[in-house]
């Protein structure tokens, strides 16, 4: 097991599969941006090893609250600094989301993610970039567009239109303040819901099962899907 120098994630692997477990930290998004070079190195390693499956285990507490704090801090910057300079952190954050998504989609591996807690729609884009998603049954996906007037970042709108079609995506974005894990499963946004206490073990079991698949066949399927 290897932890990143920034304390953002730990990385471990064995034959055919890799686990990247992100730590639950109060400044998760800021920490991720500061550690962007580490994330690039991590994805370079994942591409070189060509694992059959990569399991991204995201934190199990409220990501929505953390993003709300980040938005408030950005708003303070907007009020106290010149406009162009104040916008830079927001631009960097969006670019960080999009680079993460691009690297996930570019991996030849099947990418599995596990999510729990209150998940902001901005983070939903990262989850939807993965190939297989397992959610804790008490998790909620919160529409911050309706809650705080902040449009979803991280390609969430693009993924929602791709998964649901423009009409259903628009209805969800305009009328639904939150989705339960069961709602998300019915819509096909997650493939499985499990009790929160079983989330990590369910992710590990699925990763072991996927790791037994032929790597070349998984890579071909991934190219066709993406």
PDB file of C-alpha atoms in Angstrom:
ATOM      1  CA  UNK A   1       0.000   0.000   0.000  1.00  0.00           C
ATOM      2  CA  UNK A   2       1.362   3.456  -0.935  1.00  0.00           C
ATOM      3  CA  UNK A   3      -0.069   6.768   0.309  1.00  0.00           C
ATOM      4  CA  UNK A   4       0.343   9.936  -1.732  1.00  0.00           C
ATOM      5  CA  UNK A   5       2.649  12.572  -0.306  1.00  0.00           C
ATOM      6  CA  UNK A   6      -0.287  14.991  -0.040  1.00  0.00           C
ATOM      7  CA  UNK A   7      -2.367  12.463   1.894  1.00  0.00           C
ATOM      8  CA  UNK A   8      -5.035  12.607  -0.798  1.00  0.00           C
ATOM      9  CA  UNK A   9      -5.263   8.883  -1.534  1.00  0.00           C
ATOM     10  CA  UNK A  10      -3.711   5.484  -0.932  1.00  0.00           C
ATOM     11  CA  UNK A  11      -2.861   3.113  -3.746  1.00  0.00           C
ATOM     12  CA  UNK A  12      -2.525  -0.645  -3.586  1.00  0.00           C
ATOM     13  CA  UNK A  13      -2.627  -3.361  -6.205  1.00  0.00           C
ATOM     14  CA  UNK A  14      -2.382  -7.040  -6.838  1.00  0.00           C
ATOM     15  CA  UNK A  15      -2.722  -9.281  -9.866  1.00  0.00           C
ATOM     16  CA  UNK A  16      -5.229  -7.777 -12.269  1.00  0.00           C
ATOM     17  CA  UNK A  17      -6.662  -5.061 -10.038  1.00  0.00           C
ATOM     18  CA  UNK A  18      -5.794  -1.788  -8.329  1.00  0.00           C
ATOM     19  CA  UNK A  19      -7.451   0.133  -5.490  1.00  0.00           C
ATOM     20  CA  UNK A  20      -7.239   3.923  -5.212  1.00  0.00           C
ATOM     21  CA  UNK A  21      -8.900   4.964  -1.934  1.00  0.00           C
ATOM     22  CA  UNK A  22      -9.358   8.698  -1.450  1.00  0.00           C
ATOM     23  CA  UNK A  23      -9.119   9.975   2.105  1.00  0.00           C
ATOM     24  CA  UNK A  24     -11.991  11.979   3.562  1.00  0.00           C
ATOM     25  CA  UNK A  25     -10.447  15.394   4.268  1.00  0.00           C
ATOM     26  CA  UNK A  26     -12.111  18.772   4.988  1.00  0.00           C
ATOM     27  CA  UNK A  27     -10.387  20.403   1.994  1.00  0.00           C
ATOM     28  CA  UNK A  28     -10.761  17.488  -0.375  1.00  0.00           C
ATOM     29  CA  UNK A  29     -11.183  19.448  -3.586  1.00  0.00           C
ATOM     30  CA  UNK A  30      -8.419  21.946  -2.829  1.00  0.00           C
ATOM     31  CA  UNK A  31      -6.123  19.113  -1.814  1.00  0.00           C
ATOM     32  CA  UNK A  32      -6.846  17.342  -5.071  1.00  0.00           C
ATOM     33  CA  UNK A  33      -5.900  20.404  -7.086  1.00  0.00           C
ATOM     34  CA  UNK A  34      -2.680  20.882  -5.137  1.00  0.00           C
ATOM     35  CA  UNK A  35      -1.890  17.207  -5.774  1.00  0.00           C
ATOM     36  CA  UNK A  36      -2.699  17.278  -9.495  1.00  0.00           C
ATOM     37  CA  UNK A  37       0.835  16.215 -10.440  1.00  0.00           C
ATOM     38  CA  UNK A  38       0.475  13.196  -8.127  1.00  0.00           C
ATOM     39  CA  UNK A  39      -2.801  12.292  -9.814  1.00  0.00           C
ATOM     40  CA  UNK A  40      -1.101  12.488 -13.218  1.00  0.00           C
ATOM     41  CA  UNK A  41       1.682  10.201 -11.995  1.00  0.00           C
ATOM     42  CA  UNK A  42      -0.921   7.801 -10.598  1.00  0.00           C
ATOM     43  CA  UNK A  43      -2.783   7.568 -13.905  1.00  0.00           C
ATOM     44  CA  UNK A  44       0.520   7.116 -15.750  1.00  0.00           C
ATOM     45  CA  UNK A  45       1.203   4.126 -13.464  1.00  0.00           C
ATOM     46  CA  UNK A  46      -2.304   2.736 -14.021  1.00  0.00           C
ATOM     47  CA  UNK A  47      -1.853   2.959 -17.802  1.00  0.00           C
ATOM     48  CA  UNK A  48       1.591   1.326 -17.706  1.00  0.00           C
ATOM     49  CA  UNK A  49       0.425  -1.624 -15.591  1.00  0.00           C
ATOM     50  CA  UNK A  50      -2.793  -2.121 -17.597  1.00  0.00           C
ATOM     51  CA  UNK A  51      -4.848  -3.519 -14.734  1.00  0.00           C
ATOM     52  CA  UNK A  52      -8.051  -5.269 -15.750  1.00  0.00           C
ATOM     53  CA  UNK A  53     -10.008  -3.264 -13.168  1.00  0.00           C
ATOM     54  CA  UNK A  54      -9.299  -0.079 -11.217  1.00  0.00           C
ATOM     55  CA  UNK A  55     -11.443   0.525  -8.106  1.00  0.00           C
ATOM     56  CA  UNK A  56     -11.837   4.190  -7.143  1.00  0.00           C
ATOM     57  CA  UNK A  57     -13.140   4.301  -3.559  1.00  0.00           C
ATOM     58  CA  UNK A  58     -14.389   7.798  -2.822  1.00  0.00           C
ATOM     59  CA  UNK A  59     -14.881   9.171   0.720  1.00  0.00           C
ATOM     60  CA  UNK A  60     -17.880   8.019   2.683  1.00  0.00           C
ATOM     61  CA  UNK A  61     -18.869  11.307   4.307  1.00  0.00           C
ATOM     62  CA  UNK A  62     -20.543  14.386   2.877  1.00  0.00           C
ATOM     63  CA  UNK A  63     -18.866  15.581  -0.295  1.00  0.00           C
ATOM     64  CA  UNK A  64     -21.708  18.044  -0.801  1.00  0.00           C
ATOM     65  CA  UNK A  65     -20.798  19.999   2.338  1.00  0.00           C
ATOM     66  CA  UNK A  66     -17.151  20.130   1.328  1.00  0.00           C
ATOM     67  CA  UNK A  67     -17.997  21.522  -2.089  1.00  0.00           C
ATOM     68  CA  UNK A  68     -20.366  24.064  -0.543  1.00  0.00           C
ATOM     69  CA  UNK A  69     -17.479  25.318   1.627  1.00  0.00           C
ATOM     70  CA  UNK A  70     -15.256  25.548  -1.462  1.00  0.00           C
ATOM     71  CA  UNK A  71     -17.928  27.584  -3.297  1.00  0.00           C
ATOM     72  CA  UNK A  72     -18.297  30.005  -0.367  1.00  0.00           C
ATOM     73  CA  UNK A  73     -14.537  30.515  -0.240  1.00  0.00           C
ATOM     74  CA  UNK A  74     -14.473  31.171  -3.990  1.00  0.00           C
ATOM     75  CA  UNK A  75     -17.279  33.727  -3.594  1.00  0.00           C
ATOM     76  CA  UNK A  76     -15.212  35.555  -0.962  1.00  0.00           C
ATOM     77  CA  UNK A  77     -12.340  35.649  -3.440  1.00  0.00           C
ATOM     78  CA  UNK A  78     -14.635  37.095  -6.085  1.00  0.00           C
ATOM     79  CA  UNK A  79     -15.654  39.890  -3.714  1.00  0.00           C
ATOM     80  CA  UNK A  80     -12.149  40.791  -2.555  1.00  0.00           C
ATOM     81  CA  UNK A  81      -9.887  40.352  -5.587  1.00  0.00           C
ATOM     82  CA  UNK A  82      -9.744  41.565  -9.208  1.00  0.00           C
ATOM     83  CA  UNK A  83     -12.200  39.627 -11.362  1.00  0.00           C
ATOM     84  CA  UNK A  84      -9.737  37.773 -13.594  1.00  0.00           C
ATOM     85  CA  UNK A  85      -7.552  36.719 -10.670  1.00  0.00           C
ATOM     86  CA  UNK A  86     -10.557  35.688  -8.580  1.00  0.00           C
ATOM     87  CA  UNK A  87     -11.884  33.425 -11.321  1.00  0.00           C
ATOM     88  CA  UNK A  88      -8.617  31.495 -11.579  1.00  0.00           C
ATOM     89  CA  UNK A  89      -9.329  29.035  -8.694  1.00  0.00           C
ATOM     90  CA  UNK A  90     -12.708  28.165 -10.228  1.00  0.00           C
ATOM     91  CA  UNK A  91     -11.161  27.636 -13.642  1.00  0.00           C
ATOM     92  CA  UNK A  92      -8.437  25.463 -12.121  1.00  0.00           C
ATOM     93  CA  UNK A  93     -11.040  23.427 -10.238  1.00  0.00           C
ATOM     94  CA  UNK A  94     -13.106  22.796 -13.374  1.00  0.00           C
ATOM     95  CA  UNK A  95      -9.970  21.891 -15.338  1.00  0.00           C
ATOM     96  CA  UNK A  96      -9.027  19.472 -12.544  1.00  0.00           C
ATOM     97  CA  UNK A  97     -12.430  17.772 -12.799  1.00  0.00           C
ATOM     98  CA  UNK A  98     -12.173  17.480 -16.578  1.00  0.00           C
ATOM     99  CA  UNK A  99      -8.612  16.153 -16.571  1.00  0.00           C
ATOM    100  CA  UNK A 100      -9.586  13.500 -14.006  1.00  0.00           C
ATOM    101  CA  UNK A 101     -12.545  12.473 -16.188  1.00  0.00           C
ATOM    102  CA  UNK A 102     -10.394  12.385 -19.322  1.00  0.00           C
ATOM    103  CA  UNK A 103      -7.838  10.101 -17.664  1.00  0.00           C
ATOM    104  CA  UNK A 104     -10.532   7.774 -16.286  1.00  0.00           C
ATOM    105  CA  UNK A 105     -12.158   7.462 -19.710  1.00  0.00           C
ATOM    106  CA  UNK A 106      -8.794   6.874 -21.375  1.00  0.00           C
ATOM    107  CA  UNK A 107      -7.756   3.925 -19.200  1.00  0.00           C
ATOM    108  CA  UNK A 108      -7.961   0.514 -20.907  1.00  0.00           C
ATOM    109  CA  UNK A 109      -9.088  -0.861 -17.527  1.00  0.00           C
ATOM    110  CA  UNK A 110     -12.663  -1.229 -16.398  1.00  0.00           C
ATOM    111  CA  UNK A 111     -13.085   1.543 -13.797  1.00  0.00           C
ATOM    112  CA  UNK A 112     -15.300   0.757 -10.806  1.00  0.00           C
ATOM    113  CA  UNK A 113     -16.217   3.392  -8.234  1.00  0.00           C
ATOM    114  CA  UNK A 114     -17.921   3.235  -4.855  1.00  0.00           C
ATOM    115  CA  UNK A 115     -19.678   6.316  -3.425  1.00  0.00           C
ATOM    116  CA  UNK A 116     -21.598   7.110  -0.254  1.00  0.00           C
ATOM    117  CA  UNK A 117     -22.914   9.980   1.825  1.00  0.00           C
ATOM    118  CA  UNK A 118     -24.225  13.205   0.321  1.00  0.00           C
ATOM    119  CA  UNK A 119     -22.727  13.590  -3.146  1.00  0.00           C
ATOM    120  CA  UNK A 120     -22.882  16.920  -4.939  1.00  0.00           C
ATOM    121  CA  UNK A 121     -23.906  16.870  -8.624  1.00  0.00           C
ATOM    122  CA  UNK A 122     -20.482  18.351  -9.435  1.00  0.00           C
ATOM    123  CA  UNK A 123     -18.986  15.107  -8.156  1.00  0.00           C
ATOM    124  CA  UNK A 124     -21.595  13.041  -9.973  1.00  0.00           C
ATOM    125  CA  UNK A 125     -19.786  13.749 -13.250  1.00  0.00           C
ATOM    126  CA  UNK A 126     -16.678  11.997 -11.919  1.00  0.00           C
ATOM    127  CA  UNK A 127     -18.756   8.986 -10.879  1.00  0.00           C
ATOM    128  CA  UNK A 128     -20.558   8.811 -14.239  1.00  0.00           C
ATOM    129  CA  UNK A 129     -17.196   8.810 -16.026  1.00  0.00           C
ATOM    130  CA  UNK A 130     -16.565   5.391 -14.462  1.00  0.00           C
ATOM    131  CA  UNK A 131     -17.799   2.171 -16.043  1.00  0.00           C
ATOM    132  CA  UNK A 132     -19.481   0.581 -13.016  1.00  0.00           C
ATOM    133  CA  UNK A 133     -20.857   2.400  -9.971  1.00  0.00           C
ATOM    134  CA  UNK A 134     -21.900   1.038  -6.566  1.00  0.00           C
ATOM    135  CA  UNK A 135     -23.607   3.378  -4.095  1.00  0.00           C
ATOM    136  CA  UNK A 136     -24.420   3.004  -0.429  1.00  0.00           C
ATOM    137  CA  UNK A 137     -28.183   2.680  -0.077  1.00  0.00           C
ATOM    138  CA  UNK A 138     -28.402   5.766   2.175  1.00  0.00           C
ATOM    139  CA  UNK A 139     -26.459   8.043  -0.190  1.00  0.00           C
ATOM    140  CA  UNK A 140     -28.032  11.067  -1.880  1.00  0.00           C
ATOM    141  CA  UNK A 141     -27.011  12.977  -5.012  1.00  0.00           C
ATOM    142  CA  UNK A 142     -27.696  16.668  -4.324  1.00  0.00           C
ATOM    143  CA  UNK A 143     -28.581  19.108  -7.107  1.00  0.00           C
ATOM    144  CA  UNK A 144     -26.652  22.236  -6.117  1.00  0.00           C
ATOM    145  CA  UNK A 145     -28.096  24.072  -9.113  1.00  0.00           C
ATOM    146  CA  UNK A 146     -31.453  24.193  -7.290  1.00  0.00           C
ATOM    147  CA  UNK A 147     -29.891  24.512  -3.826  1.00  0.00           C
ATOM    148  CA  UNK A 148     -27.420  27.346  -4.408  1.00  0.00           C
ATOM    149  CA  UNK A 149     -27.686  28.460  -8.020  1.00  0.00           C
ATOM    150  CA  UNK A 150     -24.299  26.944  -8.943  1.00  0.00           C
ATOM    151  CA  UNK A 151     -24.432  25.056 -12.263  1.00  0.00           C
ATOM    152  CA  UNK A 152     -22.991  21.530 -12.075  1.00  0.00           C
ATOM    153  CA  UNK A 153     -19.279  21.321 -12.781  1.00  0.00           C
ATOM    154  CA  UNK A 154     -17.257  18.348 -13.927  1.00  0.00           C
ATOM    155  CA  UNK A 155     -19.280  17.427 -17.051  1.00  0.00           C
ATOM    156  CA  UNK A 156     -22.268  16.256 -14.970  1.00  0.00           C
ATOM    157  CA  UNK A 157     -24.759  17.827 -17.407  1.00  0.00           C
ATOM    158  CA  UNK A 158     -23.071  16.165 -20.417  1.00  0.00           C
ATOM    159  CA  UNK A 159     -23.118  12.744 -18.757  1.00  0.00           C
ATOM    160  CA  UNK A 160     -26.729  13.118 -17.604  1.00  0.00           C
ATOM    161  CA  UNK A 161     -27.919  13.917 -21.146  1.00  0.00           C
ATOM    162  CA  UNK A 162     -25.934  10.925 -22.453  1.00  0.00           C
ATOM    163  CA  UNK A 163     -27.375   8.528 -19.869  1.00  0.00           C
ATOM    164  CA  UNK A 164     -30.928   9.896 -19.693  1.00  0.00           C
ATOM    165  CA  UNK A 165     -31.546  11.915 -22.864  1.00  0.00           C
ATOM    166  CA  UNK A 166     -32.023  15.683 -22.975  1.00  0.00           C
ATOM    167  CA  UNK A 167     -35.647  15.666 -21.798  1.00  0.00           C
ATOM    168  CA  UNK A 168     -35.161  13.535 -18.686  1.00  0.00           C
ATOM    169  CA  UNK A 169     -31.870  15.261 -17.863  1.00  0.00           C
ATOM    170  CA  UNK A 170     -33.547  18.687 -18.051  1.00  0.00           C
ATOM    171  CA  UNK A 171     -36.424  17.506 -15.843  1.00  0.00           C
ATOM    172  CA  UNK A 172     -33.985  16.170 -13.274  1.00  0.00           C
ATOM    173  CA  UNK A 173     -31.828  19.337 -13.255  1.00  0.00           C
ATOM    174  CA  UNK A 174     -34.805  21.707 -13.060  1.00  0.00           C
ATOM    175  CA  UNK A 175     -37.196  19.814 -10.769  1.00  0.00           C
ATOM    176  CA  UNK A 176     -35.256  17.372  -8.576  1.00  0.00           C
ATOM    177  CA  UNK A 177     -33.373  18.818  -5.579  1.00  0.00           C
ATOM    178  CA  UNK A 178     -31.833  15.436  -4.780  1.00  0.00           C
ATOM    179  CA  UNK A 179     -31.734  11.823  -5.932  1.00  0.00           C
ATOM    180  CA  UNK A 180     -31.681   8.914  -3.528  1.00  0.00           C
ATOM    181  CA  UNK A 181     -29.431   5.968  -4.298  1.00  0.00           C
ATOM    182  CA  UNK A 182     -32.561   4.024  -5.267  1.00  0.00           C
ATOM    183  CA  UNK A 183     -33.605   6.829  -7.678  1.00  0.00           C
ATOM    184  CA  UNK A 184     -30.145   6.750  -9.232  1.00  0.00           C
ATOM    185  CA  UNK A 185     -30.307   2.990  -9.654  1.00  0.00           C
ATOM    186  CA  UNK A 186     -33.734   3.132 -11.330  1.00  0.00           C
ATOM    187  CA  UNK A 187     -32.345   5.724 -13.771  1.00  0.00           C
ATOM    188  CA  UNK A 188     -29.251   3.627 -14.486  1.00  0.00           C
ATOM    189  CA  UNK A 189     -26.873   6.178 -12.943  1.00  0.00           C
ATOM    190  CA  UNK A 190     -25.574   3.525 -10.551  1.00  0.00           C
ATOM    191  CA  UNK A 191     -25.652  -0.215 -11.177  1.00  0.00           C
ATOM    192  CA  UNK A 192     -25.934  -1.430  -7.585  1.00  0.00           C
ATOM    193  CA  UNK A 193     -27.055  -0.182  -4.151  1.00  0.00           C
ATOM    194  CA  UNK A 194     -25.759  -1.918  -1.031  1.00  0.00           C
ATOM    195  CA  UNK A 195     -25.988  -1.224   2.722  1.00  0.00           C
ATOM    196  CA  UNK A 196     -23.471   1.449   3.716  1.00  0.00           C
ATOM    197  CA  UNK A 197     -21.610  -0.924   6.041  1.00  0.00           C
ATOM    198  CA  UNK A 198     -21.069  -3.310   3.120  1.00  0.00           C
ATOM    199  CA  UNK A 199     -19.945  -0.727   0.533  1.00  0.00           C
ATOM    200  CA  UNK A 200     -16.197  -1.319   0.587  1.00  0.00           C
ATOM    201  CA  UNK A 201     -16.533  -5.089   0.736  1.00  0.00           C
ATOM    202  CA  UNK A 202     -19.029  -4.994  -2.154  1.00  0.00           C
ATOM    203  CA  UNK A 203     -16.566  -2.909  -4.158  1.00  0.00           C
ATOM    204  CA  UNK A 204     -13.720  -5.299  -3.383  1.00  0.00           C
ATOM    205  CA  UNK A 205     -15.831  -8.327  -4.333  1.00  0.00           C
ATOM    206  CA  UNK A 206     -16.831  -6.731  -7.646  1.00  0.00           C
ATOM    207  CA  UNK A 207     -13.216  -5.739  -8.362  1.00  0.00           C
ATOM    208  CA  UNK A 208     -12.015  -9.306  -7.737  1.00  0.00           C
ATOM    209  CA  UNK A 209     -14.736 -10.639 -10.044  1.00  0.00           C
ATOM    210  CA  UNK A 210     -13.923  -8.161 -12.824  1.00  0.00           C
ATOM    211  CA  UNK A 211     -10.181  -8.840 -12.436  1.00  0.00           C
ATOM    212  CA  UNK A 212     -10.776 -12.410 -13.641  1.00  0.00           C
ATOM    213  CA  UNK A 213     -11.994 -11.130 -17.028  1.00  0.00           C
ATOM    214  CA  UNK A 214      -9.552 -11.140 -19.990  1.00  0.00           C
ATOM    215  CA  UNK A 215      -7.732  -7.788 -20.121  1.00  0.00           C
ATOM    216  CA  UNK A 216      -7.851  -7.565 -23.930  1.00  0.00           C
ATOM    217  CA  UNK A 217     -11.614  -8.137 -23.975  1.00  0.00           C
ATOM    218  CA  UNK A 218     -12.143  -5.510 -21.245  1.00  0.00           C
ATOM    219  CA  UNK A 219     -10.016  -2.979 -23.138  1.00  0.00           C
ATOM    220  CA  UNK A 220     -11.973  -3.631 -26.351  1.00  0.00           C
ATOM    221  CA  UNK A 221     -15.298  -3.242 -24.533  1.00  0.00           C
ATOM    222  CA  UNK A 222     -14.060  -0.016 -22.909  1.00  0.00           C
ATOM    223  CA  UNK A 223     -13.104   1.432 -26.310  1.00  0.00           C
ATOM    224  CA  UNK A 224     -16.534   0.556 -27.683  1.00  0.00           C
ATOM    225  CA  UNK A 225     -18.347   2.086 -24.683  1.00  0.00           C
ATOM    226  CA  UNK A 226     -16.355   5.308 -24.602  1.00  0.00           C
TER     227      UNK A 226
END
